[in-house]
Amino acid sequence: MVKIANRWFVLAAMAMMGAVAAAGVVVAVYAAYVLHDLPDTSELANYRPATATRVYAGDGTLIGEFSEQRRIYVTYNQVPDQVVQAFLAAEDSSFFTHGGIDVSGVGRAMFRNVFNVVSGNRLEGGSTITQQVAKNVLLNDETKLNRKLKEAILATRLETVLSKEQLLELYVNEIYLGYRSYGVAAAAYNYFGKSLDQLTLEEAAYLAALPKGPSNYHPRRRPEAAIGRRNWVLGQMKDAGFITAEQRDAAQARPLNARAAPRRAEYADADFFVEEARRRAIAMFGTEEVNRGGYYLRTTLDPELQSAARVALMRGLENYDRRHGWRGAWGETDFADGWQAEALRRQTPPERRTWESAAVESVSGNTVRIRTAKDNRAGTLIGSDVIWSNNSRKPLKRGDLIFVEPQGGQYGLRQVPAVNGALVAIEPQSGRVLAMVGGYSYALSSFNRATQARRQSGSAYKPFVYAAALEGDFTPVSIVLDAPISFPGGAGGKPWTPSNYSRRYYGPQTLRRGLELSRNVMTVRLAQAVGMRNIVELSKRMGVVDDMDANLAMSLGAGETTPYQITAAYAAFANGGRRVDPYLIEVVQDRYGKTIQRADRRNCRECSRSFSGQESPRLEDRGRQVIDPITAYQITSMLEGVVQRGTAARVRNLGPHIAGKTGTTNEYRSAWFVGYSADVVVGVFVGFDDNRSLGGGEAGASTAVPIFGEFMQTALQSRPARPFVRPKNAIFKTVNGIEEAFRPGTEREVRADPVRVEPTGPQNYYDVLRREQEAKAGASTPASAQQSGNTPATAPRKEVPDDLSGLY
């Protein structure tokens, strides 16, 4: 019996040893499987996470950022002690003493989890900061058991490779804290609009409360939980000896002043500009680098001018829209439960923060009562707005959903314009883009009409025709006949006969008067004399067009360009004849502060020398000479006449030394004005995205010029208009009361103008045109032509489609 018992004991022992060996093999195989692809922790010594590229205006204002993850990388030394202490207290109070795994912390977590399971609370993990770094930086999502084992092994390895400070630096830059914020620096900005060194104690504690679950402690959706978790962190900081009881109590008593949602930048007027800068940065460096490289981009934007540009364009488009009537409500409601939520789904332009959705409760004559959707406030519409609605085909009625704006105790009726436009402002000496607005609202349409909308420029193109003439044998006082002219190849086999607005002709006129008053027939005659090939070549050299057919209809602005392109081309008239390439990005630096791109590449050999009283070094002018400086000055002088005596007299109140040219295309499809002082050139475009007519009378002078005028009121405050630089070798003589510039040898043509002054007079041509329109009311002139400054010329079928030609 004893032998049998011993035999069973041996067999049982052998079986147990076999089981242990098998288990050991299984564990070894499992460990080999889990650990075979562990990442190399030594690579973290030079690790830098994906970081947002931040975009700044010329004065340092943050205007945007490009990123897949909102992260602002900071070194350990840049993190205030208060922030470090908050995270240590909340996440790993023994961080500086353990070796990567906090055994006592794991034990405490396991003990607490027994009660958490019973009570249904969230289980505690007991992960150290080092383990969290291993998880966030080195590991992918996988089963919890596998990940925990890898975390533990990698944590011990990391502690041998990196210092505690390096580990903390990785942690505070990698941790996800909600609001798409990766890292504490980005979270400080997104939640509180502050840099790390500006955070208060309670704000630092709130950020340290977020790693366990940002959505659980959302400042607006779960404010009580957020404050409770923040106060718990403050208590942990006191228990760890980081703060006193008095500091804890004072911080716990303060409210949680976090934002309801993150904002990418405090300055919100530059959406079109920032997006254009992003496209250009990607073209230079690639999408991956721009979104992850942590670049610093300083742009050319002037925030004051950018805001003025947005306001001027939006108001100008709204004024146009107002002139063309109320289009009707954007929706209807029967006031059933939930109507407010339905009304709030319709987006108001974010740029119009005071607009709100409302419903019409009752209509009685000129009294309309409304109720706002957001706050359920009752009120009445302003009487003039009610009349505006009643004069339309869709007057207001009960149940109409509309946009309103509080105004003097009542509400104004508002509608989003259907028309759109663009404004570009460029510094003519350098090409720096100071402001760019590509439409009414970026949120409603991100299409940038400043750079992406190619349209005919109408008479805004005429200065390039006149510049080609002045580059040849013509002068500002050269005489061109304003008389009927026809060319074969018109519509229906008929001759093409361009005409002026008034259907009248004024005989021999100087070039100056032809450009000031935007004479179509004179321009075509001049183009015929100069040669369209010469005009096309000069236009391409100046950059107003990329390519263009050499036919006479193009002299009236039938070629396509963009506001950005034509505005840059006009810069040559302001800067002495040099073509400057416009640009938005001034300097680019990488995350280490090394400059990797600079727009101004001019060399200054003596700029680094010490000053000893000698003349300071001088940099060469930017750009390349494309027309004679005298030609540029002659065109500028003539365009000053457009403002003082011609089609842009509406902005004569801006004062002297302002030049510019209006432009309108056939059937009033596009309205233009490109104007400038010595220090800023501005292009304004107004038109529908589908290129339909703006309506009779909506020419450049009435639609685009007022927008320019409002913008320049601001621009001239910081950049006062000054006389344009006179070319050194020009000869000046007074002709007909105007000082004209001549190239040496051409002044012999000077003589008193033998032609009578037009019966309309020269002082305010826009008002004269309006009087002529009124006098001719009911005549045979087409209705669309009766409302404009010039009559659309009928373009020849073989040269250009029928609907293309220039107005004034």
JSON list of C-alpha atoms in Angstrom, two decimals, residues 74-275:
[
{"chain": "A", "resi": 74, "resn": "VAL", "atom": "CA", "xyz": [6.67, 73.75, -24.33]},
{"chain": "A", "resi": 75, "resn": "THR", "atom": "CA", "xyz": [9.87, 72.67, -22.60]},
{"chain": "A", "resi": 76, "resn": "TYR", "atom": "CA", "xyz": [9.89, 71.55, -18.98]},
{"chain": "A", "resi": 77, "resn": "ASN", "atom": "CA", "xyz": [11.44, 74.85, -17.90]},
{"chain": "A", "resi": 78, "resn": "GLN", "atom": "CA", "xyz": [8.52, 76.73, -19.48]},
{"chain": "A", "resi": 79, "resn": "VAL", "atom": "CA", "xyz": [5.92, 74.94, -17.35]},
{"chain": "A", "resi": 80, "resn": "PRO", "atom": "CA", "xyz": [5.22, 76.81, -14.09]},
{"chain": "A", "resi": 81, "resn": "ASP", "atom": "CA", "xyz": [5.76, 74.86, -10.85]},
{"chain": "A", "resi": 82, "resn": "GLN", "atom": "CA", "xyz": [2.11, 75.37, -9.99]},
{"chain": "A", "resi": 83, "resn": "VAL", "atom": "CA", "xyz": [1.01, 73.49, -13.11]},
{"chain": "A", "resi": 84, "resn": "VAL", "atom": "CA", "xyz": [3.49, 70.65, -12.52]},
{"chain": "A", "resi": 85, "resn": "GLN", "atom": "CA", "xyz": [2.36, 70.32, -8.92]},
{"chain": "A", "resi": 86, "resn": "ALA", "atom": "CA", "xyz": [-1.31, 70.17, -9.92]},
{"chain": "A", "resi": 87, "resn": "PHE", "atom": "CA", "xyz": [-0.69, 67.25, -12.27]},
{"chain": "A", "resi": 88, "resn": "LEU", "atom": "CA", "xyz": [1.56, 65.45, -9.80]},
{"chain": "A", "resi": 89, "resn": "ALA", "atom": "CA", "xyz": [-1.07, 65.76, -7.08]},
{"chain": "A", "resi": 90, "resn": "ALA", "atom": "CA", "xyz": [-3.84, 64.52, -9.38]},
{"chain": "A", "resi": 91, "resn": "GLU", "atom": "CA", "xyz": [-2.01, 61.80, -11.29]},
{"chain": "A", "resi": 92, "resn": "ASP", "atom": "CA", "xyz": [1.19, 60.63, -9.57]},
{"chain": "A", "resi": 93, "resn": "SER", "atom": "CA", "xyz": [2.27, 62.20, -6.29]},
{"chain": "A", "resi": 94, "resn": "SER", "atom": "CA", "xyz": [5.29, 59.86, -5.92]},
{"chain": "A", "resi": 95, "resn": "PHE", "atom": "CA", "xyz": [6.53, 60.44, -9.46]},
{"chain": "A", "resi": 96, "resn": "PHE", "atom": "CA", "xyz": [9.96, 61.66, -8.43]},
{"chain": "A", "resi": 97, "resn": "THR", "atom": "CA", "xyz": [10.59, 58.65, -6.14]},
{"chain": "A", "resi": 98, "resn": "HIS", "atom": "CA", "xyz": [9.33, 55.57, -7.99]},
{"chain": "A", "resi": 99, "resn": "GLY", "atom": "CA", "xyz": [11.10, 53.74, -10.80]},
{"chain": "A", "resi": 100, "resn": "GLY", "atom": "CA", "xyz": [8.29, 53.81, -13.30]},
{"chain": "A", "resi": 101, "resn": "ILE", "atom": "CA", "xyz": [5.76, 51.64, -11.44]},
{"chain": "A", "resi": 102, "resn": "ASP", "atom": "CA", "xyz": [4.20, 52.72, -8.18]},
{"chain": "A", "resi": 103, "resn": "VAL", "atom": "CA", "xyz": [3.68, 49.38, -6.41]},
{"chain": "A", "resi": 104, "resn": "SER", "atom": "CA", "xyz": [1.86, 50.94, -3.47]},
{"chain": "A", "resi": 105, "resn": "GLY", "atom": "CA", "xyz": [-0.34, 52.92, -5.85]},
{"chain": "A", "resi": 106, "resn": "VAL", "atom": "CA", "xyz": [-1.28, 49.75, -7.74]},
{"chain": "A", "resi": 107, "resn": "GLY", "atom": "CA", "xyz": [-2.13, 48.06, -4.44]},
{"chain": "A", "resi": 108, "resn": "ARG", "atom": "CA", "xyz": [-4.31, 50.96, -3.35]},
{"chain": "A", "resi": 109, "resn": "ALA", "atom": "CA", "xyz": [-6.09, 50.94, -6.69]},
{"chain": "A", "resi": 110, "resn": "MET", "atom": "CA", "xyz": [-6.79, 47.20, -6.48]},
{"chain": "A", "resi": 111, "resn": "PHE", "atom": "CA", "xyz": [-8.15, 47.59, -2.92]},
{"chain": "A", "resi": 112, "resn": "ARG", "atom": "CA", "xyz": [-10.41, 50.49, -3.95]},
{"chain": "A", "resi": 113, "resn": "ASN", "atom": "CA", "xyz": [-11.61, 48.65, -7.04]},
{"chain": "A", "resi": 114, "resn": "VAL", "atom": "CA", "xyz": [-13.22, 46.00, -4.81]},
{"chain": "A", "resi": 115, "resn": "PHE", "atom": "CA", "xyz": [-15.56, 48.70, -3.51]},
{"chain": "A", "resi": 116, "resn": "ASN", "atom": "CA", "xyz": [-15.84, 50.35, -6.94]},
{"chain": "A", "resi": 117, "resn": "VAL", "atom": "CA", "xyz": [-17.16, 47.10, -8.41]},
{"chain": "A", "resi": 118, "resn": "VAL", "atom": "CA", "xyz": [-19.76, 46.80, -5.65]},
{"chain": "A", "resi": 119, "resn": "SER", "atom": "CA", "xyz": [-20.85, 50.44, -5.97]},
{"chain": "A", "resi": 120, "resn": "GLY", "atom": "CA", "xyz": [-20.69, 50.55, -9.77]},
{"chain": "A", "resi": 121, "resn": "ASN", "atom": "CA", "xyz": [-18.08, 53.31, -9.86]},
{"chain": "A", "resi": 122, "resn": "ARG", "atom": "CA", "xyz": [-15.31, 53.69, -12.46]},
{"chain": "A", "resi": 123, "resn": "LEU", "atom": "CA", "xyz": [-12.32, 51.40, -11.82]},
{"chain": "A", "resi": 124, "resn": "GLU", "atom": "CA", "xyz": [-9.00, 53.00, -10.94]},
{"chain": "A", "resi": 125, "resn": "GLY", "atom": "CA", "xyz": [-5.93, 52.07, -12.97]},
{"chain": "A", "resi": 126, "resn": "GLY", "atom": "CA", "xyz": [-3.05, 53.14, -10.78]},
{"chain": "A", "resi": 127, "resn": "SER", "atom": "CA", "xyz": [-0.95, 54.14, -13.82]},
{"chain": "A", "resi": 128, "resn": "THR", "atom": "CA", "xyz": [2.00, 56.38, -13.13]},
{"chain": "A", "resi": 129, "resn": "ILE", "atom": "CA", "xyz": [2.90, 59.38, -15.28]},
{"chain": "A", "resi": 130, "resn": "THR", "atom": "CA", "xyz": [5.70, 57.28, -16.78]},
{"chain": "A", "resi": 131, "resn": "GLN", "atom": "CA", "xyz": [3.21, 54.55, -17.72]},
{"chain": "A", "resi": 132, "resn": "GLN", "atom": "CA", "xyz": [0.94, 57.18, -19.27]},
{"chain": "A", "resi": 133, "resn": "VAL", "atom": "CA", "xyz": [3.85, 58.47, -21.36]},
{"chain": "A", "resi": 134, "resn": "ALA", "atom": "CA", "xyz": [4.52, 54.92, -22.53]},
{"chain": "A", "resi": 135, "resn": "LYS", "atom": "CA", "xyz": [0.86, 54.48, -23.44]},
{"chain": "A", "resi": 136, "resn": "ASN", "atom": "CA", "xyz": [0.38, 57.88, -25.14]},
{"chain": "A", "resi": 137, "resn": "VAL", "atom": "CA", "xyz": [3.65, 57.98, -27.07]},
{"chain": "A", "resi": 138, "resn": "LEU", "atom": "CA", "xyz": [4.70, 54.40, -27.73]},
{"chain": "A", "resi": 139, "resn": "LEU", "atom": "CA", "xyz": [1.63, 52.16, -27.74]},
{"chain": "A", "resi": 140, "resn": "ASN", "atom": "CA", "xyz": [-1.40, 51.67, -29.95]},
{"chain": "A", "resi": 141, "resn": "ASP", "atom": "CA", "xyz": [-4.90, 50.68, -28.88]},
{"chain": "A", "resi": 142, "resn": "GLU", "atom": "CA", "xyz": [-5.07, 46.97, -28.02]},
{"chain": "A", "resi": 143, "resn": "THR", "atom": "CA", "xyz": [-6.46, 44.67, -25.34]},
{"chain": "A", "resi": 144, "resn": "LYS", "atom": "CA", "xyz": [-6.17, 46.06, -21.84]},
{"chain": "A", "resi": 145, "resn": "LEU", "atom": "CA", "xyz": [-4.10, 43.13, -20.47]},
{"chain": "A", "resi": 146, "resn": "ASN", "atom": "CA", "xyz": [-1.55, 43.32, -23.27]},
{"chain": "A", "resi": 147, "resn": "ARG", "atom": "CA", "xyz": [-1.29, 47.09, -22.98]},
{"chain": "A", "resi": 148, "resn": "LYS", "atom": "CA", "xyz": [-0.89, 47.07, -19.20]},
{"chain": "A", "resi": 149, "resn": "LEU", "atom": "CA", "xyz": [1.95, 44.56, -19.40]},
{"chain": "A", "resi": 150, "resn": "LYS", "atom": "CA", "xyz": [3.69, 46.60, -22.07]},
{"chain": "A", "resi": 151, "resn": "GLU", "atom": "CA", "xyz": [3.11, 49.81, -20.11]},
{"chain": "A", "resi": 152, "resn": "ALA", "atom": "CA", "xyz": [4.83, 48.35, -17.07]},
{"chain": "A", "resi": 153, "resn": "ILE", "atom": "CA", "xyz": [7.86, 47.07, -18.98]},
{"chain": "A", "resi": 154, "resn": "LEU", "atom": "CA", "xyz": [8.24, 50.23, -21.06]},
{"chain": "A", "resi": 155, "resn": "ALA", "atom": "CA", "xyz": [7.86, 52.42, -17.97]},
{"chain": "A", "resi": 156, "resn": "THR", "atom": "CA", "xyz": [10.82, 50.76, -16.27]},
{"chain": "A", "resi": 157, "resn": "ARG", "atom": "CA", "xyz": [12.86, 51.10, -19.46]},
{"chain": "A", "resi": 158, "resn": "LEU", "atom": "CA", "xyz": [11.92, 54.76, -19.90]},
{"chain": "A", "resi": 159, "resn": "GLU", "atom": "CA", "xyz": [13.12, 55.55, -16.39]},
{"chain": "A", "resi": 160, "resn": "THR", "atom": "CA", "xyz": [16.60, 54.31, -17.37]},
{"chain": "A", "resi": 161, "resn": "VAL", "atom": "CA", "xyz": [16.68, 56.29, -20.64]},
{"chain": "A", "resi": 162, "resn": "LEU", "atom": "CA", "xyz": [15.14, 59.64, -19.73]},
{"chain": "A", "resi": 163, "resn": "SER", "atom": "CA", "xyz": [15.32, 61.92, -16.73]},
{"chain": "A", "resi": 164, "resn": "LYS", "atom": "CA", "xyz": [12.25, 62.68, -14.66]},
{"chain": "A", "resi": 165, "resn": "GLU", "atom": "CA", "xyz": [12.17, 66.19, -16.17]},
{"chain": "A", "resi": 166, "resn": "GLN", "atom": "CA", "xyz": [12.26, 64.78, -19.71]},
{"chain": "A", "resi": 167, "resn": "LEU", "atom": "CA", "xyz": [9.44, 62.38, -18.87]},
{"chain": "A", "resi": 168, "resn": "LEU", "atom": "CA", "xyz": [7.33, 65.21, -17.46]},
{"chain": "A", "resi": 169, "resn": "GLU", "atom": "CA", "xyz": [8.02, 67.31, -20.55]},
{"chain": "A", "resi": 170, "resn": "LEU", "atom": "CA", "xyz": [6.74, 64.50, -22.76]},
{"chain": "A", "resi": 171, "resn": "TYR", "atom": "CA", "xyz": [3.72, 64.04, -20.51]},
{"chain": "A", "resi": 172, "resn": "VAL", "atom": "CA", "xyz": [2.55, 67.67, -20.40]},
{"chain": "A", "resi": 173, "resn": "ASN", "atom": "CA", "xyz": [2.90, 67.95, -24.18]},
{"chain": "A", "resi": 174, "resn": "GLU", "atom": "CA", "xyz": [1.18, 64.66, -25.09]},
{"chain": "A", "resi": 175, "resn": "ILE", "atom": "CA", "xyz": [-1.70, 64.43, -22.63]},
{"chain": "A", "resi": 176, "resn": "TYR", "atom": "CA", "xyz": [-5.15, 64.91, -24.21]},
{"chain": "A", "resi": 177, "resn": "LEU", "atom": "CA", "xyz": [-7.26, 67.41, -22.27]},
{"chain": "A", "resi": 178, "resn": "GLY", "atom": "CA", "xyz": [-10.36, 67.89, -24.44]},
{"chain": "A", "resi": 179, "resn": "TYR", "atom": "CA", "xyz": [-11.31, 70.72, -26.81]},
{"chain": "A", "resi": 180, "resn": "ARG", "atom": "CA", "xyz": [-8.92, 69.01, -29.29]},
{"chain": "A", "resi": 181, "resn": "SER", "atom": "CA", "xyz": [-6.15, 70.17, -26.94]},
{"chain": "A", "resi": 182, "resn": "TYR", "atom": "CA", "xyz": [-3.03, 68.04, -26.81]},
{"chain": "A", "resi": 183, "resn": "GLY", "atom": "CA", "xyz": [-0.75, 69.27, -24.07]},
{"chain": "A", "resi": 184, "resn": "VAL", "atom": "CA", "xyz": [-1.23, 71.76, -21.25]},
{"chain": "A", "resi": 185, "resn": "ALA", "atom": "CA", "xyz": [-0.17, 74.83, -23.23]},
{"chain": "A", "resi": 186, "resn": "ALA", "atom": "CA", "xyz": [-2.86, 74.33, -25.87]},
{"chain": "A", "resi": 187, "resn": "ALA", "atom": "CA", "xyz": [-5.42, 73.54, -23.16]},
{"chain": "A", "resi": 188, "resn": "ALA", "atom": "CA", "xyz": [-4.56, 76.73, -21.25]},
{"chain": "A", "resi": 189, "resn": "TYR", "atom": "CA", "xyz": [-5.28, 78.75, -24.38]},
{"chain": "A", "resi": 190, "resn": "ASN", "atom": "CA", "xyz": [-8.39, 76.84, -25.47]},
{"chain": "A", "resi": 191, "resn": "TYR", "atom": "CA", "xyz": [-10.08, 76.76, -22.05]},
{"chain": "A", "resi": 192, "resn": "PHE", "atom": "CA", "xyz": [-8.94, 80.09, -20.62]},
{"chain": "A", "resi": 193, "resn": "GLY", "atom": "CA", "xyz": [-7.37, 82.12, -23.43]},
{"chain": "A", "resi": 194, "resn": "LYS", "atom": "CA", "xyz": [-4.10, 82.31, -21.50]},
{"chain": "A", "resi": 195, "resn": "SER", "atom": "CA", "xyz": [-0.51, 81.19, -21.67]},
{"chain": "A", "resi": 196, "resn": "LEU", "atom": "CA", "xyz": [0.71, 78.75, -19.02]},
{"chain": "A", "resi": 197, "resn": "ASP", "atom": "CA", "xyz": [2.42, 81.42, -16.94]},
{"chain": "A", "resi": 198, "resn": "GLN", "atom": "CA", "xyz": [-0.86, 83.36, -16.71]},
{"chain": "A", "resi": 199, "resn": "LEU", "atom": "CA", "xyz": [-2.92, 80.53, -15.20]},
{"chain": "A", "resi": 200, "resn": "THR", "atom": "CA", "xyz": [-4.30, 80.96, -11.70]},
{"chain": "A", "resi": 201, "resn": "LEU", "atom": "CA", "xyz": [-4.10, 78.17, -9.12]},
{"chain": "A", "resi": 202, "resn": "GLU", "atom": "CA", "xyz": [-7.69, 77.05, -9.67]},
{"chain": "A", "resi": 203, "resn": "GLU", "atom": "CA", "xyz": [-7.24, 77.08, -13.46]},
{"chain": "A", "resi": 204, "resn": "ALA", "atom": "CA", "xyz": [-4.13, 74.90, -13.22]},
{"chain": "A", "resi": 205, "resn": "ALA", "atom": "CA", "xyz": [-6.06, 72.53, -10.94]},
{"chain": "A", "resi": 206, "resn": "TYR", "atom": "CA", "xyz": [-8.92, 72.31, -13.46]},
{"chain": "A", "resi": 207, "resn": "LEU", "atom": "CA", "xyz": [-6.56, 71.32, -16.27]},
{"chain": "A", "resi": 208, "resn": "ALA", "atom": "CA", "xyz": [-5.07, 68.65, -13.99]},
{"chain": "A", "resi": 209, "resn": "ALA", "atom": "CA", "xyz": [-8.59, 67.33, -13.43]},
{"chain": "A", "resi": 210, "resn": "LEU", "atom": "CA", "xyz": [-9.11, 66.56, -17.12]},
{"chain": "A", "resi": 211, "resn": "PRO", "atom": "CA", "xyz": [-6.84, 63.58, -17.99]},
{"chain": "A", "resi": 212, "resn": "LYS", "atom": "CA", "xyz": [-9.25, 61.07, -16.42]},
{"chain": "A", "resi": 213, "resn": "GLY", "atom": "CA", "xyz": [-11.96, 62.08, -18.92]},
{"chain": "A", "resi": 214, "resn": "PRO", "atom": "CA", "xyz": [-12.32, 65.59, -20.40]},
{"chain": "A", "resi": 215, "resn": "SER", "atom": "CA", "xyz": [-15.93, 65.06, -21.46]},
{"chain": "A", "resi": 216, "resn": "ASN", "atom": "CA", "xyz": [-16.85, 64.06, -17.91]},
{"chain": "A", "resi": 217, "resn": "TYR", "atom": "CA", "xyz": [-15.74, 67.48, -16.64]},
{"chain": "A", "resi": 218, "resn": "HIS", "atom": "CA", "xyz": [-16.88, 69.72, -19.50]},
{"chain": "A", "resi": 219, "resn": "PRO", "atom": "CA", "xyz": [-17.06, 73.31, -18.15]},
{"chain": "A", "resi": 220, "resn": "ARG", "atom": "CA", "xyz": [-20.50, 74.00, -19.65]},
{"chain": "A", "resi": 221, "resn": "ARG", "atom": "CA", "xyz": [-22.22, 70.65, -20.04]},
{"chain": "A", "resi": 222, "resn": "ARG", "atom": "CA", "xyz": [-21.13, 69.30, -16.61]},
{"chain": "A", "resi": 223, "resn": "PRO", "atom": "CA", "xyz": [-20.13, 72.32, -14.54]},
{"chain": "A", "resi": 224, "resn": "GLU", "atom": "CA", "xyz": [-20.85, 70.72, -11.15]},
{"chain": "A", "resi": 225, "resn": "ALA", "atom": "CA", "xyz": [-18.70, 67.68, -11.91]},
{"chain": "A", "resi": 226, "resn": "ALA", "atom": "CA", "xyz": [-15.99, 69.95, -13.31]},
{"chain": "A", "resi": 227, "resn": "ILE", "atom": "CA", "xyz": [-15.87, 72.10, -10.18]},
{"chain": "A", "resi": 228, "resn": "GLY", "atom": "CA", "xyz": [-16.02, 69.05, -7.94]},
{"chain": "A", "resi": 229, "resn": "ARG", "atom": "CA", "xyz": [-13.07, 67.39, -9.68]},
{"chain": "A", "resi": 230, "resn": "ARG", "atom": "CA", "xyz": [-11.12, 70.68, -9.67]},
{"chain": "A", "resi": 231, "resn": "ASN", "atom": "CA", "xyz": [-11.69, 71.08, -5.95]},
{"chain": "A", "resi": 232, "resn": "TRP", "atom": "CA", "xyz": [-10.56, 67.49, -5.38]},
{"chain": "A", "resi": 233, "resn": "VAL", "atom": "CA", "xyz": [-7.28, 68.29, -7.18]},
{"chain": "A", "resi": 234, "resn": "LEU", "atom": "CA", "xyz": [-6.85, 71.36, -4.97]},
{"chain": "A", "resi": 235, "resn": "GLY", "atom": "CA", "xyz": [-7.35, 69.15, -1.93]},
{"chain": "A", "resi": 236, "resn": "GLN", "atom": "CA", "xyz": [-4.72, 66.71, -3.20]},
{"chain": "A", "resi": 237, "resn": "MET", "atom": "CA", "xyz": [-2.31, 69.61, -3.73]},
{"chain": "A", "resi": 238, "resn": "LYS", "atom": "CA", "xyz": [-2.81, 70.69, -0.12]},
{"chain": "A", "resi": 239, "resn": "ASP", "atom": "CA", "xyz": [-2.32, 67.11, 1.17]},
{"chain": "A", "resi": 240, "resn": "ALA", "atom": "CA", "xyz": [0.91, 66.85, -0.84]},
{"chain": "A", "resi": 241, "resn": "GLY", "atom": "CA", "xyz": [2.18, 70.07, 0.73]},
{"chain": "A", "resi": 242, "resn": "PHE", "atom": "CA", "xyz": [2.17, 72.07, -2.50]},
{"chain": "A", "resi": 243, "resn": "ILE", "atom": "CA", "xyz": [-0.28, 74.70, -1.22]},
{"chain": "A", "resi": 244, "resn": "THR", "atom": "CA", "xyz": [-1.65, 75.83, 2.12]},
{"chain": "A", "resi": 245, "resn": "ALA", "atom": "CA", "xyz": [-5.15, 75.26, 3.44]},
{"chain": "A", "resi": 246, "resn": "GLU", "atom": "CA", "xyz": [-5.89, 78.96, 2.95]},
{"chain": "A", "resi": 247, "resn": "GLN", "atom": "CA", "xyz": [-4.83, 78.80, -0.70]},
{"chain": "A", "resi": 248, "resn": "ARG", "atom": "CA", "xyz": [-6.95, 75.69, -1.20]},
{"chain": "A", "resi": 249, "resn": "ASP", "atom": "CA", "xyz": [-10.05, 77.24, 0.35]},
{"chain": "A", "resi": 250, "resn": "ALA", "atom": "CA", "xyz": [-9.69, 80.48, -1.61]},
{"chain": "A", "resi": 251, "resn": "ALA", "atom": "CA", "xyz": [-9.23, 78.65, -4.93]},
{"chain": "A", "resi": 252, "resn": "GLN", "atom": "CA", "xyz": [-12.13, 76.28, -4.28]},
{"chain": "A", "resi": 253, "resn": "ALA", "atom": "CA", "xyz": [-14.43, 79.26, -3.67]},
{"chain": "A", "resi": 254, "resn": "ARG", "atom": "CA", "xyz": [-13.77, 80.79, -7.08]},
{"chain": "A", "resi": 255, "resn": "PRO", "atom": "CA", "xyz": [-16.02, 80.08, -10.11]},
{"chain": "A", "resi": 256, "resn": "LEU", "atom": "CA", "xyz": [-14.89, 78.06, -13.09]},
{"chain": "A", "resi": 257, "resn": "ASN", "atom": "CA", "xyz": [-14.39, 80.71, -15.75]},
{"chain": "A", "resi": 258, "resn": "ALA", "atom": "CA", "xyz": [-13.66, 78.38, -18.65]},
{"chain": "A", "resi": 259, "resn": "ARG", "atom": "CA", "xyz": [-14.83, 79.00, -22.19]},
{"chain": "A", "resi": 260, "resn": "ALA", "atom": "CA", "xyz": [-17.87, 77.24, -23.55]},
{"chain": "A", "resi": 261, "resn": "ALA", "atom": "CA", "xyz": [-15.91, 76.24, -26.64]},
{"chain": "A", "resi": 262, "resn": "PRO", "atom": "CA", "xyz": [-12.34, 76.71, -27.87]},
{"chain": "A", "resi": 263, "resn": "ARG", "atom": "CA", "xyz": [-11.37, 79.52, -30.20]},
{"chain": "A", "resi": 264, "resn": "ARG", "atom": "CA", "xyz": [-8.53, 79.08, -32.59]},
{"chain": "A", "resi": 265, "resn": "ALA", "atom": "CA", "xyz": [-7.57, 82.73, -32.36]},
{"chain": "A", "resi": 266, "resn": "GLU", "atom": "CA", "xyz": [-8.82, 85.81, -30.56]},
{"chain": "A", "resi": 267, "resn": "TYR", "atom": "CA", "xyz": [-8.71, 87.78, -33.81]},
{"chain": "A", "resi": 268, "resn": "ALA", "atom": "CA", "xyz": [-11.58, 86.52, -35.97]},
{"chain": "A", "resi": 269, "resn": "ASP", "atom": "CA", "xyz": [-11.67, 88.84, -39.01]},
{"chain": "A", "resi": 270, "resn": "ALA", "atom": "CA", "xyz": [-9.04, 87.11, -41.16]},
{"chain": "A", "resi": 271, "resn": "ASP", "atom": "CA", "xyz": [-10.57, 83.75, -42.14]},
{"chain": "A", "resi": 272, "resn": "PHE", "atom": "CA", "xyz": [-10.10, 84.25, -45.89]},
{"chain": "A", "resi": 273, "resn": "PHE", "atom": "CA", "xyz": [-6.56, 85.55, -45.38]},
{"chain": "A", "resi": 274, "resn": "VAL", "atom": "CA", "xyz": [-5.58, 82.69, -43.04]},
{"chain": "A", "resi": 275, "resn": "GLU", "atom": "CA", "xyz": [-6.93, 80.05, -45.41]}
]
